[in-house]
């Protein structure tokens, strides 16, 4: 186990995409627990949609968010690397944005949006997809429902809670 409590699972097994999604889910839930957010459940529907979009990104090799209307009311996190990312790599990079988040002045910032989407308390389901481009780079798409990062008054205060201090 790494310092975050996430297991690194082998990716060279027949159900690698399912294993990858489970690893991303486990890491999300470890981080969510620190912020008093209930665990997410993996959604096969969201995962299929995320995988389809990851394939599209890999084919163009351009990292850009999907058109909001194409994903309904889902939130979305994206990751790219020049190598085959593990689920833990991706989750750790997104969560690392916590260092820039100001819990005394909660709100949206482009530098912390991956982190806040991960720990958004009222999100309940997660979908994960990964695809490899022809150059070996990998694209990861995570979809959340209900979506987080709602900028209306009070939403960040109620959904992005400070980490619990260990006693």
Coordinates of C-alpha atoms in Angstrom, one line a residue:
X1 CA 0.0 0.0 0.0
X2 CA 1.2 3.5 -0.8
X3 CA 1.0 6.4 1.6
X4 CA -2.5 7.2 0.5
X5 CA -3.8 3.7 1.4
X6 CA -4.5 2.8 -2.2
X7 CA -3.4 -0.6 -3.6
X8 CA -1.6 -0.6 -6.9
X9 CA -3.2 -3.4 -8.9
X10 CA -1.6 -5.2 -11.8
X11 CA -2.8 -3.9 -15.2
X12 CA -1.7 -6.9 -17.3
X13 CA -4.7 -9.1 -16.4
X14 CA -7.5 -9.9 -18.8
X15 CA -10.0 -7.5 -17.2
X16 CA -7.5 -4.7 -17.0
X17 CA -10.0 -1.9 -17.6
X18 CA -12.3 -3.2 -14.8
X19 CA -9.2 -3.5 -12.5
X20 CA -8.1 0.0 -13.5
X21 CA -11.6 1.4 -12.7
X22 CA -11.7 -0.4 -9.4
X23 CA -8.3 1.0 -8.4
X24 CA -9.4 4.6 -9.3
X25 CA -12.6 4.0 -7.3
X26 CA -10.7 2.7 -4.3
X27 CA -8.3 5.7 -4.3
X28 CA -11.2 8.1 -4.7
X29 CA -13.0 6.6 -1.7
X30 CA -9.9 6.7 0.5
X31 CA -9.5 10.4 -0.3
X32 CA -13.3 11.0 0.1
X33 CA -13.2 9.4 3.5
X34 CA -10.6 12.0 4.7
X35 CA -13.1 14.7 3.7
X36 CA -16.2 13.1 5.3
X37 CA -17.7 12.3 1.9
X38 CA -19.5 9.0 1.5
X39 CA -18.0 6.4 -0.9
X40 CA -18.7 6.5 -4.6
X41 CA -20.1 3.4 -6.4
X42 CA -18.8 2.4 -9.7
X43 CA -21.4 2.8 -12.5
X44 CA -21.0 0.5 -15.5
X45 CA -23.0 3.0 -17.7
X46 CA -20.8 5.9 -16.7
X47 CA -17.7 3.8 -17.2
X48 CA -18.8 2.8 -20.7
X49 CA -19.4 6.4 -21.6
X50 CA -16.0 7.5 -20.1
X51 CA -14.2 4.7 -22.0
X52 CA -15.9 5.8 -25.2
X53 CA -14.7 9.3 -24.7
X54 CA -11.2 8.2 -23.6
X55 CA -11.0 6.3 -26.9
X56 CA -12.0 9.5 -28.8
X57 CA -9.3 11.5 -27.0
X58 CA -6.7 8.8 -27.7
X59 CA -7.5 8.8 -31.4
X60 CA -7.0 12.6 -31.7
X61 CA -4.3 12.7 -29.0
X62 CA -5.9 16.0 -27.8
X63 CA -6.9 16.4 -24.1
X64 CA -10.1 18.4 -23.9
X65 CA -13.3 18.2 -22.0
X66 CA -16.3 16.7 -23.7
X67 CA -19.2 19.0 -24.7
X68 CA -21.4 19.3 -21.5
X69 CA -24.5 18.4 -23.4
X70 CA -23.0 15.1 -24.6
X71 CA -22.5 13.9 -21.0
X72 CA -25.8 15.0 -19.5
X73 CA -25.5 16.2 -15.9
X74 CA -22.2 14.4 -15.2
X75 CA -19.0 16.1 -14.0
X76 CA -15.7 15.1 -15.7
X77 CA -12.0 14.8 -14.8
X78 CA -9.4 14.1 -17.4
X79 CA -5.8 12.9 -17.2
X80 CA -3.1 12.4 -19.8
X81 CA 0.4 10.9 -19.5
X82 CA 3.1 9.8 -22.0
X83 CA 3.0 6.4 -20.3
X84 CA 0.5 3.8 -19.2
X85 CA -0.9 5.4 -16.0
X86 CA -2.1 3.4 -13.0
X87 CA -5.3 4.3 -11.3
X88 CA -3.3 5.3 -8.3
X89 CA -1.1 7.7 -10.4
X90 CA -4.2 9.4 -11.8
X91 CA -6.1 9.7 -8.4
X92 CA -3.0 10.9 -6.6
X93 CA -2.3 13.6 -9.2
X94 CA -5.9 14.9 -9.0
X95 CA -5.9 14.8 -5.2
X96 CA -2.6 16.6 -5.1
X97 CA -4.5 19.8 -5.9
X98 CA -5.7 19.8 -2.3
X99 CA -2.5 21.7 -1.5
X100 CA -3.8 24.7 -3.5
X101 CA -7.4 24.6 -2.1
X102 CA -8.3 27.3 0.4
X103 CA -10.8 25.8 2.9
X104 CA -11.2 29.2 4.5
X105 CA -12.4 30.7 1.2
X106 CA -14.2 27.7 -0.5
X107 CA -15.0 28.0 -4.2
X108 CA -14.1 26.9 -7.7
X109 CA -10.6 27.4 -9.1
X110 CA -9.2 25.8 -12.3
X111 CA -6.2 24.7 -10.3
X112 CA -8.3 22.7 -7.8
X113 CA -11.2 21.4 -9.9
X114 CA -10.0 17.8 -10.2
X115 CA -9.6 17.6 -6.4
X116 CA -13.0 19.2 -5.6
X117 CA -14.8 16.9 -8.1
X118 CA -13.2 13.9 -6.4
X119 CA -14.3 14.7 -2.9
X120 CA -17.6 16.4 -3.8
X121 CA -19.9 15.1 -1.0
X122 CA -23.1 14.8 -2.9
X123 CA -21.6 12.9 -5.9
X124 CA -22.6 9.2 -5.6
X125 CA -21.5 7.5 -8.8
X126 CA -18.2 7.3 -10.7
X127 CA -17.4 6.0 -14.2
X128 CA -13.8 5.5 -15.4
X129 CA -12.4 4.9 -18.8
X130 CA -8.8 4.6 -20.1
X131 CA -7.5 4.4 -23.6
X132 CA -4.0 4.2 -25.1
X133 CA -3.0 6.3 -28.1
X134 CA -0.8 5.0 -31.0
X135 CA 2.2 6.7 -29.4
X136 CA 1.7 4.8 -26.1
X137 CA 0.4 7.8 -24.2
X138 CA -2.7 7.2 -22.1
X139 CA -5.9 9.1 -21.6
X140 CA -8.2 8.7 -18.6
X141 CA -11.7 10.0 -18.2
X142 CA -13.7 10.0 -14.9
X143 CA -17.3 10.9 -14.9
X144 CA -19.2 11.8 -11.7
X145 CA -23.0 12.0 -11.0
X146 CA -24.4 14.1 -9.7
X147 CA -21.8 16.6 -10.9
X148 CA -19.7 18.6 -8.4
X149 CA -18.1 22.0 -8.7
X150 CA -21.4 23.8 -8.5
X151 CA -20.6 27.5 -8.1
X152 CA -23.9 28.6 -6.5
X153 CA -23.6 30.1 -3.0
X154 CA -23.0 27.5 -0.3
X155 CA -22.3 24.5 -2.5
X156 CA -18.5 24.3 -2.0
X157 CA -18.9 24.9 1.8
X158 CA -21.3 21.9 2.0
X159 CA -19.5 19.6 -0.4
X160 CA -15.8 20.1 -0.1
X161 CA -15.0 19.6 3.6
X162 CA -11.6 20.0 5.2
X163 CA -9.6 16.8 5.8
X164 CA -10.1 15.2 9.2
X165 CA -7.1 15.5 11.3
X166 CA -5.9 12.1 12.7
X167 CA -6.0 11.9 16.4

